[in-house]
Amino acid sequence: MRLSRFFLPILKENPKEAEIVSHRLMLRAGMLRQEAAGIYAWLPLGHRVLKKIEQIVREEQNRAGAIELLMPTLQLADLWRESGRYDAYGPEMLRIADRHKRELLYGPTNEEMITEIFRAYIKSYKSLPLNLYHIQWKFRDEQRPRFGVMRGREFLMKDAYSFDVDEAGARKSYNKMFVAYLRTFARMGLKAIPMRAETGPIGGDLSHEFIVLAETGESGVYIDRDVLNLPVPDENVDYDGDLTPIIKQWTSVYAATEDVHEPARYESEVPEANRLNTRGIEVGQIFYFGTKYSDSMKANVTGPDGTDAPIHGGSYGVGVSRLLGAIIEACHDDNGIIWPEAVAPFRVTILNLKQGDAATDAACDQLYRELSAKGVDVLYDDTDQRAGAKFATADLIGIPWQIHVGPRGLAEGKVELKRRSDGARENLALADVVARLT
Amino acid sequence: MRLSRFFLPILKENPKEAEIVSHRLMLRAGMLRQEAAGIYAWLPLGHRVLKKIEQIVREEQNRAGAIELLMPTLQLADLWRESGRYDAYGPEMLRIADRHKRELLYGPTNEEMITEIFRAYIKSYKSLPLNLYHIQWKFRDEQRPRFGVMRGREFLMKDAYSFDVDEAGARKSYNKMFVAYLRTFARMGLKAIPMRAETGPIGGDLSHEFIVLAETGESGVYIDRDVLNLPVPDENVDYDGDLTPIIKQWTSVYAATEDVHEPARYESEVPEANRLNTRGIEVGQIFYFGTKYSDSMKANVTGPDGTDAPIHGGSYGVGVSRLLGAIIEACHDDNGIIWPEAVAPFRVTILNLKQGDAATDAACDQLYRELSAKGVDVLYDDTDQRAGAKFATADLIGIPWQIHVGPRGLAEGKVELKRRSDGARENLALADVVARLT
């Protein structure tokens, strides 16, 4: 993409409304624009990252055997009356009446709707286990939306729902999602730690939150540092096999949010040198809630013995839009964002340090053409900004690799390659750059 | 994908509520479930097609130089008061109040919001031309939603918005979208004919609808049959070059909806043998509306002469979810859907005609493994249904290629390959199938 044809509205000033660094950087880097309190437009740079995150989430859900569908944003109020949550949900639910005065709501989550879909079609244990997910916009009418995409009102969530004949099956489904989440966040370059959690309005008796450590996080957390070094299963993990050893390994090391923290256990189990009390950002949560929704909504299947029984369910959320904020909180410096490669909006940016100089333009054009032909996502800064401004923009928007192309280096046939993560620079022959990056 | 692990709730009966064939087939093929009037859940098979259509639309927008972003579904009412459309839009606009009694609406289109984004950042003609698009859910509160996804309330639309300094520039932007639309629909296997159209509530003085011919279409159309044989530009079309010859070729042959039909011109221009009066389904519409929104919303840029002037705009819609219905209306027979390959949910389906027979299972498993390894989207019917039911399901869901694997053929080392579009069958050596399909 040529920057002269892109839409990247960089802000020079720090926006006053942004209280945390991820919000500030997303606004400054031209990723996001607020359209109403807690409601954002995703400008092209932000949209590219959102799509990459969404795709990683999708691939790992698919790998774990979950099946994608797509439920609508609006739901009938009557559906939520069946489960009893319509009145219970409170003012965070956005309630709507259509032209015929029919009561709708903007879905904050989809346990009711997926249960309605399930019970309409599935009658026998033979169709189970089943895990259905979607990636869709949700709305929660926060009293005080803030922190940009970290506590927005309209937000993108991946939510999966598992259906099993009994608790043993449901725990297997739960474990699959647990492992899929370990892989999902690791692929994004994050250390997200599963922690025992309260179940809140979803209900149930088993839940883990996946939490990224960051000083600016909303929750206090207590962990054993050993949890930071546990291995994440690779892509060959067998989801049909026994996952309990992985789960045991990850849940036997102490890690808990302050809500469920047990100081006595912490002190007896965790050597003092290993204790870490810090803050974290929740990026996913998984629940086993048994028959909570299948009881109230009569989602039964016929078992092998011919009797009908309510299915055992779980739900599994990933905050897709929130992840942008979490990644930036974890990956930035004073100059801007430092995208992990897997979620970067572009992998490489070419900075033309003397736009209009024939040799420099030709070298940049050639690099741009060759890298694009190899399938590398390139942002080519071909604007007439001065070199200093191009360096600042490149650091701010956080593309992993910068290629600095100017007349001085080119006189010796060289360009400079800068790695954004640590600032490491190397001089390379122009002819070697493409091979170095592919 | 193994069908035993997929979620494909085929309906045996014709659903009573479906008045047209696409709606009936989408329900029967387990693609769609109604969650409220005109509000649907996309079941996995339908979702796969929706994603393929969305991706073709995206690729052709990108090729034409449009830049993707994503605006939220909810908008502030005040934004629409600026353009004067808040009161004008009528009961099709879903109006919402949040917990603080702030007035929102579920966006039916985005001219106002994109103009707000544009004017916040773009001040100079040097940043133009610019075309920004998104693919997002919209809501129109139809008085009487019907025909499934053809006239739903919550629907997925691609809408692009162009910004130019003057009318000449805007017409170039319009022409790019005209050509992109020709390519978009052709890639989906559709003949979509651009026809002069009224501008309606979007405004402006130049508009074309892209219409797929189908007896069940909502509009009457009058065309010169020659328009059916015009060439569609290939992928090397130069969007920076002069597109007017292409536009002239397509607009000089008579094609008009009944709203703007001119019988006298039709009879004088079109030889009687070439006249075709039929019906059609609108799948896209493009508009040039000049300064309609930039005047009212004060979206000005400074021109080369240093004076400020309102930008000239256009907007360009594709009904992404509606396209599923249009494609099925155009591509089906008595047995079910016939997907064009480019949008098919899977390209190949393997029918195991004797599940449980060791040799048949082994042959199917091998084909499934090899085709998947080659990147072919395969649905493997490994259920315990009888052969007749598998044939019926395969025809109903319309996968382009069926591989019939049974003990009788295998005894001679053969399987049967059936092409869904014309029913053509060939017997192939088991070892030759993968090569035949890749």
PDB file of C-alpha atoms in Angstrom, chain A residues 11-217:
ATOM      1  CA  LEU A  11      -2.441  13.118  15.248  1.00  0.00           C
ATOM      2  CA  LYS A  12       0.457  15.325  16.292  1.00  0.00           C
ATOM      3  CA  GLU A  13      -0.980  16.162  19.708  1.00  0.00           C
ATOM      4  CA  ASN A  14      -1.797  13.799  22.526  1.00  0.00           C
ATOM      5  CA  PRO A  15      -5.583  13.619  22.651  1.00  0.00           C
ATOM      6  CA  LYS A  16      -6.845  14.875  26.008  1.00  0.00           C
ATOM      7  CA  GLU A  17      -9.639  12.334  26.387  1.00  0.00           C
ATOM      8  CA  ALA A  18      -7.286   9.337  26.404  1.00  0.00           C
ATOM      9  CA  GLU A  19      -6.441   8.204  29.937  1.00  0.00           C
ATOM     10  CA  ILE A  20      -4.350   5.145  29.076  1.00  0.00           C
ATOM     11  CA  VAL A  21      -1.508   4.571  26.671  1.00  0.00           C
ATOM     12  CA  SER A  22      -3.287   2.156  24.295  1.00  0.00           C
ATOM     13  CA  HIS A  23      -6.162   4.579  23.783  1.00  0.00           C
ATOM     14  CA  ARG A  24      -3.752   7.469  23.262  1.00  0.00           C
ATOM     15  CA  LEU A  25      -1.643   5.540  20.763  1.00  0.00           C
ATOM     16  CA  MET A  26      -4.631   4.225  18.828  1.00  0.00           C
ATOM     17  CA  LEU A  27      -5.928   7.763  18.393  1.00  0.00           C
ATOM     18  CA  ARG A  28      -2.491   9.220  17.566  1.00  0.00           C
ATOM     19  CA  ALA A  29      -1.693   6.442  15.077  1.00  0.00           C
ATOM     20  CA  GLY A  30      -4.917   7.069  13.158  1.00  0.00           C
ATOM     21  CA  MET A  31      -6.409   3.702  14.056  1.00  0.00           C
ATOM     22  CA  LEU A  32      -9.608   4.764  15.756  1.00  0.00           C
ATOM     23  CA  ARG A  33     -12.175   7.557  15.888  1.00  0.00           C
ATOM     24  CA  GLN A  34     -14.836   7.959  18.531  1.00  0.00           C
ATOM     25  CA  GLU A  35     -18.318   8.338  17.035  1.00  0.00           C
ATOM     26  CA  ALA A  36     -20.216   8.362  20.336  1.00  0.00           C
ATOM     27  CA  ALA A  37     -19.280   7.476  23.918  1.00  0.00           C
ATOM     28  CA  GLY A  38     -17.775   3.982  23.730  1.00  0.00           C
ATOM     29  CA  ILE A  39     -18.621   3.621  20.019  1.00  0.00           C
ATOM     30  CA  TYR A  40     -15.733   3.746  17.567  1.00  0.00           C
ATOM     31  CA  ALA A  41     -14.987   3.752  13.874  1.00  0.00           C
ATOM     32  CA  TRP A  42     -11.982   1.597  13.011  1.00  0.00           C
ATOM     33  CA  LEU A  43      -9.845   3.585  10.628  1.00  0.00           C
ATOM     34  CA  PRO A  44      -7.890   1.590   8.017  1.00  0.00           C
ATOM     35  CA  LEU A  45      -4.795   0.921  10.141  1.00  0.00           C
ATOM     36  CA  GLY A  46      -6.875  -0.210  13.124  1.00  0.00           C
ATOM     37  CA  HIS A  47      -9.146  -2.246  10.902  1.00  0.00           C
ATOM     38  CA  ARG A  48      -6.208  -4.195   9.494  1.00  0.00           C
ATOM     39  CA  VAL A  49      -5.079  -5.200  12.985  1.00  0.00           C
ATOM     40  CA  LEU A  50      -8.633  -6.081  14.006  1.00  0.00           C
ATOM     41  CA  LYS A  51      -8.901  -8.425  11.001  1.00  0.00           C
ATOM     42  CA  LYS A  52      -5.595 -10.128  11.793  1.00  0.00           C
ATOM     43  CA  ILE A  53      -6.607 -10.735  15.390  1.00  0.00           C
ATOM     44  CA  GLU A  54     -10.009 -12.009  14.282  1.00  0.00           C
ATOM     45  CA  GLN A  55      -8.366 -14.427  11.854  1.00  0.00           C
ATOM     46  CA  ILE A  56      -6.037 -15.903  14.485  1.00  0.00           C
ATOM     47  CA  VAL A  57      -8.987 -16.392  16.821  1.00  0.00           C
ATOM     48  CA  ARG A  58     -10.932 -18.072  13.988  1.00  0.00           C
ATOM     49  CA  GLU A  59      -8.108 -20.402  12.981  1.00  0.00           C
ATOM     50  CA  GLU A  60      -7.590 -21.622  16.537  1.00  0.00           C
ATOM     51  CA  GLN A  61     -11.314 -22.119  17.106  1.00  0.00           C
ATOM     52  CA  ASN A  62     -11.478 -24.163  13.903  1.00  0.00           C
ATOM     53  CA  ARG A  63      -8.414 -26.173  14.864  1.00  0.00           C
ATOM     54  CA  ALA A  64     -10.103 -27.089  18.157  1.00  0.00           C
ATOM     55  CA  GLY A  65     -13.161 -28.334  16.253  1.00  0.00           C
ATOM     56  CA  ALA A  66     -15.520 -25.420  16.883  1.00  0.00           C
ATOM     57  CA  ILE A  67     -17.859 -24.599  13.982  1.00  0.00           C
ATOM     58  CA  GLU A  68     -18.407 -21.022  12.887  1.00  0.00           C
ATOM     59  CA  LEU A  69     -21.801 -19.478  12.274  1.00  0.00           C
ATOM     60  CA  LEU A  70     -23.085 -15.944  12.679  1.00  0.00           C
ATOM     61  CA  MET A  71     -25.917 -14.755  14.849  1.00  0.00           C
ATOM     62  CA  PRO A  72     -27.501 -11.342  14.326  1.00  0.00           C
ATOM     63  CA  THR A  73     -26.757  -8.356  16.561  1.00  0.00           C
ATOM     64  CA  LEU A  74     -30.413  -7.842  17.489  1.00  0.00           C
ATOM     65  CA  GLN A  75     -32.384 -10.363  19.522  1.00  0.00           C
ATOM     66  CA  LEU A  76     -35.957 -10.756  20.705  1.00  0.00           C
ATOM     67  CA  ALA A  77     -36.573  -9.765  24.318  1.00  0.00           C
ATOM     68  CA  ASP A  78     -38.845 -12.804  24.676  1.00  0.00           C
ATOM     69  CA  LEU A  79     -35.860 -15.094  24.206  1.00  0.00           C
ATOM     70  CA  TRP A  80     -34.220 -13.572  27.262  1.00  0.00           C
ATOM     71  CA  ARG A  81     -37.442 -13.834  29.230  1.00  0.00           C
ATOM     72  CA  GLU A  82     -37.225 -17.605  28.789  1.00  0.00           C
ATOM     73  CA  SER A  83     -33.903 -17.762  30.610  1.00  0.00           C
ATOM     74  CA  GLY A  84     -34.928 -15.149  33.154  1.00  0.00           C
ATOM     75  CA  ARG A  85     -32.082 -12.821  32.220  1.00  0.00           C
ATOM     76  CA  TYR A  86     -34.180 -10.110  30.543  1.00  0.00           C
ATOM     77  CA  ASP A  87     -35.101  -8.522  33.844  1.00  0.00           C
ATOM     78  CA  ALA A  88     -31.907  -9.581  35.599  1.00  0.00           C
ATOM     79  CA  TYR A  89     -29.491  -8.033  33.134  1.00  0.00           C
ATOM     80  CA  GLY A  90     -29.994  -4.441  34.219  1.00  0.00           C
ATOM     81  CA  PRO A  91     -29.248  -1.140  32.476  1.00  0.00           C
ATOM     82  CA  GLU A  92     -26.229  -2.469  30.564  1.00  0.00           C
ATOM     83  CA  MET A  93     -28.641  -4.137  28.153  1.00  0.00           C
ATOM     84  CA  LEU A  94     -29.616  -1.846  25.283  1.00  0.00           C
ATOM     85  CA  ARG A  95     -33.359  -2.320  24.906  1.00  0.00           C
ATOM     86  CA  ILE A  96     -35.036  -1.337  21.655  1.00  0.00           C
ATOM     87  CA  ALA A  97     -38.586  -1.183  20.293  1.00  0.00           C
ATOM     88  CA  ASP A  98     -39.125  -1.556  16.556  1.00  0.00           C
ATOM     89  CA  ARG A  99     -41.809   0.211  14.446  1.00  0.00           C
ATOM     90  CA  HIS A 100     -44.390  -2.384  15.508  1.00  0.00           C
ATOM     91  CA  LYS A 101     -43.428  -1.876  19.192  1.00  0.00           C
ATOM     92  CA  ARG A 102     -41.899  -5.325  19.304  1.00  0.00           C
ATOM     93  CA  GLU A 103     -39.231  -5.533  22.016  1.00  0.00           C
ATOM     94  CA  LEU A 104     -35.700  -6.201  20.802  1.00  0.00           C
ATOM     95  CA  LEU A 105     -32.285  -5.827  22.369  1.00  0.00           C
ATOM     96  CA  TYR A 106     -28.741  -5.450  21.077  1.00  0.00           C
ATOM     97  CA  GLY A 107     -27.105  -8.718  22.116  1.00  0.00           C
ATOM     98  CA  PRO A 108     -24.499  -8.416  24.889  1.00  0.00           C
ATOM     99  CA  THR A 109     -23.889 -12.204  24.651  1.00  0.00           C
ATOM    100  CA  ASN A 110     -25.639 -15.146  22.997  1.00  0.00           C
ATOM    101  CA  GLU A 111     -26.310 -18.013  25.407  1.00  0.00           C
ATOM    102  CA  GLU A 112     -30.064 -17.722  24.851  1.00  0.00           C
ATOM    103  CA  MET A 113     -29.979 -17.464  21.078  1.00  0.00           C
ATOM    104  CA  ILE A 114     -27.568 -20.326  20.543  1.00  0.00           C
ATOM    105  CA  THR A 115     -29.653 -22.485  22.880  1.00  0.00           C
ATOM    106  CA  GLU A 116     -32.717 -21.624  20.813  1.00  0.00           C
ATOM    107  CA  ILE A 117     -30.887 -22.645  17.632  1.00  0.00           C
ATOM    108  CA  PHE A 118     -29.596 -25.826  19.220  1.00  0.00           C
ATOM    109  CA  ARG A 119     -32.931 -27.028  20.548  1.00  0.00           C
ATOM    110  CA  ALA A 120     -34.625 -26.373  17.189  1.00  0.00           C
ATOM    111  CA  TYR A 121     -32.481 -28.957  15.413  1.00  0.00           C
ATOM    112  CA  ILE A 122     -30.575 -31.250  17.746  1.00  0.00           C
ATOM    113  CA  LYS A 123     -32.531 -34.039  19.372  1.00  0.00           C
ATOM    114  CA  SER A 124     -30.072 -36.871  19.928  1.00  0.00           C
ATOM    115  CA  TYR A 125     -26.833 -37.475  21.777  1.00  0.00           C
ATOM    116  CA  LYS A 126     -25.507 -38.783  18.441  1.00  0.00           C
ATOM    117  CA  SER A 127     -25.107 -35.200  17.204  1.00  0.00           C
ATOM    118  CA  LEU A 128     -22.872 -34.312  20.172  1.00  0.00           C
ATOM    119  CA  PRO A 129     -20.413 -33.007  21.141  1.00  0.00           C
ATOM    120  CA  LEU A 130     -20.955 -29.726  19.317  1.00  0.00           C
ATOM    121  CA  ASN A 131     -19.261 -26.370  19.733  1.00  0.00           C
ATOM    122  CA  LEU A 132     -20.659 -23.422  17.775  1.00  0.00           C
ATOM    123  CA  TYR A 133     -19.052 -20.004  17.705  1.00  0.00           C
ATOM    124  CA  HIS A 134     -19.387 -16.640  16.040  1.00  0.00           C
ATOM    125  CA  ILE A 135     -17.441 -13.398  15.845  1.00  0.00           C
ATOM    126  CA  GLN A 136     -19.962 -10.592  16.025  1.00  0.00           C
ATOM    127  CA  TRP A 137     -20.467  -7.076  17.359  1.00  0.00           C
ATOM    128  CA  LYS A 138     -22.024  -6.867  20.805  1.00  0.00           C
ATOM    129  CA  PHE A 139     -23.287  -3.969  22.875  1.00  0.00           C
ATOM    130  CA  ARG A 140     -23.086  -3.326  26.581  1.00  0.00           C
ATOM    131  CA  ASP A 141     -24.380   0.018  27.710  1.00  0.00           C
ATOM    132  CA  GLU A 142     -21.581   0.791  30.183  1.00  0.00           C
ATOM    133  CA  GLN A 143     -22.430   3.477  32.716  1.00  0.00           C
ATOM    134  CA  ARG A 144     -19.095   5.135  32.009  1.00  0.00           C
ATOM    135  CA  PRO A 145     -17.360   3.889  28.880  1.00  0.00           C
ATOM    136  CA  ARG A 146     -13.646   4.746  28.823  1.00  0.00           C
ATOM    137  CA  PHE A 147     -10.149   3.550  28.026  1.00  0.00           C
ATOM    138  CA  GLY A 148     -10.952   3.388  24.305  1.00  0.00           C
ATOM    139  CA  VAL A 149     -11.588  -0.130  23.059  1.00  0.00           C
ATOM    140  CA  MET A 150     -10.812  -1.555  26.521  1.00  0.00           C
ATOM    141  CA  ARG A 151     -14.197  -0.599  27.860  1.00  0.00           C
ATOM    142  CA  GLY A 152     -16.256   0.341  24.841  1.00  0.00           C
ATOM    143  CA  ARG A 153     -19.974  -0.126  24.409  1.00  0.00           C
ATOM    144  CA  GLU A 154     -20.034  -1.578  20.881  1.00  0.00           C
ATOM    145  CA  PHE A 155     -17.323  -4.237  20.800  1.00  0.00           C
ATOM    146  CA  LEU A 156     -16.327  -7.281  18.779  1.00  0.00           C
ATOM    147  CA  MET A 157     -16.386 -10.588  20.608  1.00  0.00           C
ATOM    148  CA  LYS A 158     -15.785 -14.192  19.667  1.00  0.00           C
ATOM    149  CA  ASP A 159     -18.187 -16.334  21.648  1.00  0.00           C
ATOM    150  CA  ALA A 160     -18.322 -20.107  21.441  1.00  0.00           C
ATOM    151  CA  TYR A 161     -20.933 -22.392  22.994  1.00  0.00           C
ATOM    152  CA  SER A 162     -20.422 -26.081  23.690  1.00  0.00           C
ATOM    153  CA  PHE A 163     -23.121 -28.742  23.995  1.00  0.00           C
ATOM    154  CA  ASP A 164     -22.535 -32.127  25.606  1.00  0.00           C
ATOM    155  CA  VAL A 165     -24.650 -34.951  26.990  1.00  0.00           C
ATOM    156  CA  ASP A 166     -23.049 -34.899  30.418  1.00  0.00           C
ATOM    157  CA  GLU A 167     -20.591 -33.146  32.669  1.00  0.00           C
ATOM    158  CA  ALA A 168     -17.671 -35.369  31.654  1.00  0.00           C
ATOM    159  CA  GLY A 169     -18.208 -34.446  28.006  1.00  0.00           C
ATOM    160  CA  ALA A 170     -18.627 -30.775  28.871  1.00  0.00           C
ATOM    161  CA  ARG A 171     -15.323 -30.791  30.741  1.00  0.00           C
ATOM    162  CA  LYS A 172     -13.630 -32.189  27.648  1.00  0.00           C
ATOM    163  CA  SER A 173     -15.141 -29.357  25.596  1.00  0.00           C
ATOM    164  CA  TYR A 174     -14.009 -26.886  28.239  1.00  0.00           C
ATOM    165  CA  ASN A 175     -10.473 -28.252  28.086  1.00  0.00           C
ATOM    166  CA  LYS A 176     -10.375 -27.907  24.293  1.00  0.00           C
ATOM    167  CA  MET A 177     -11.223 -24.231  24.569  1.00  0.00           C
ATOM    168  CA  PHE A 178      -8.716 -23.806  27.402  1.00  0.00           C
ATOM    169  CA  VAL A 179      -5.952 -25.124  25.120  1.00  0.00           C
ATOM    170  CA  ALA A 180      -7.230 -23.183  22.096  1.00  0.00           C
ATOM    171  CA  TYR A 181      -7.024 -19.997  24.176  1.00  0.00           C
ATOM    172  CA  LEU A 182      -3.459 -20.725  25.254  1.00  0.00           C
ATOM    173  CA  ARG A 183      -2.537 -21.037  21.575  1.00  0.00           C
ATOM    174  CA  THR A 184      -4.625 -18.060  20.398  1.00  0.00           C
ATOM    175  CA  PHE A 185      -3.008 -15.519  22.695  1.00  0.00           C
ATOM    176  CA  ALA A 186       0.499 -16.942  22.301  1.00  0.00           C
ATOM    177  CA  ARG A 187       0.197 -16.597  18.515  1.00  0.00           C
ATOM    178  CA  MET A 188      -0.505 -12.895  19.024  1.00  0.00           C
ATOM    179  CA  GLY A 189       2.719 -12.511  20.968  1.00  0.00           C
ATOM    180  CA  LEU A 190       0.950 -12.270  24.326  1.00  0.00           C
ATOM    181  CA  LYS A 191       1.524 -14.061  27.588  1.00  0.00           C
ATOM    182  CA  ALA A 192      -2.082 -14.580  28.672  1.00  0.00           C
ATOM    183  CA  ILE A 193      -2.353 -16.492  31.914  1.00  0.00           C
ATOM    184  CA  PRO A 194      -5.424 -18.566  32.764  1.00  0.00           C
ATOM    185  CA  MET A 195      -6.680 -17.718  36.248  1.00  0.00           C
ATOM    186  CA  ARG A 196      -9.515 -19.125  38.279  1.00  0.00           C
ATOM    187  CA  ALA A 197     -12.396 -16.671  38.129  1.00  0.00           C
ATOM    188  CA  GLU A 198     -15.865 -15.905  39.344  1.00  0.00           C
ATOM    189  CA  THR A 199     -18.684 -16.801  36.973  1.00  0.00           C
ATOM    190  CA  GLY A 200     -20.791 -13.637  37.360  1.00  0.00           C
ATOM    191  CA  PRO A 201     -23.961 -13.221  35.273  1.00  0.00           C
ATOM    192  CA  ILE A 202     -23.142 -16.130  32.941  1.00  0.00           C
ATOM    193  CA  GLY A 203     -23.481 -18.543  35.852  1.00  0.00           C
ATOM    194  CA  GLY A 204     -21.963 -21.949  36.516  1.00  0.00           C
ATOM    195  CA  ASP A 205     -19.307 -23.310  38.816  1.00  0.00           C
ATOM    196  CA  LEU A 206     -16.121 -23.429  36.730  1.00  0.00           C
ATOM    197  CA  SER A 207     -14.475 -20.523  34.991  1.00  0.00           C
ATOM    198  CA  HIS A 208     -11.071 -19.227  33.973  1.00  0.00           C
ATOM    199  CA  GLU A 209     -10.120 -15.776  32.862  1.00  0.00           C
ATOM    200  CA  PHE A 210      -7.161 -15.339  30.503  1.00  0.00           C
ATOM    201  CA  ILE A 211      -5.225 -12.317  31.661  1.00  0.00           C
ATOM    202  CA  VAL A 212      -2.417 -10.354  30.062  1.00  0.00           C
ATOM    203  CA  LEU A 213      -0.093  -8.776  32.610  1.00  0.00           C
ATOM    204  CA  ALA A 214       0.067  -4.982  32.333  1.00  0.00           C
ATOM    205  CA  GLU A 215       0.513  -2.289  34.958  1.00  0.00           C
ATOM    206  CA  THR A 216      -2.533  -0.512  33.572  1.00  0.00           C
ATOM    207  CA  GLY A 217      -4.765  -3.584  33.872  1.00  0.00           C
TER     208      GLY A 217
END
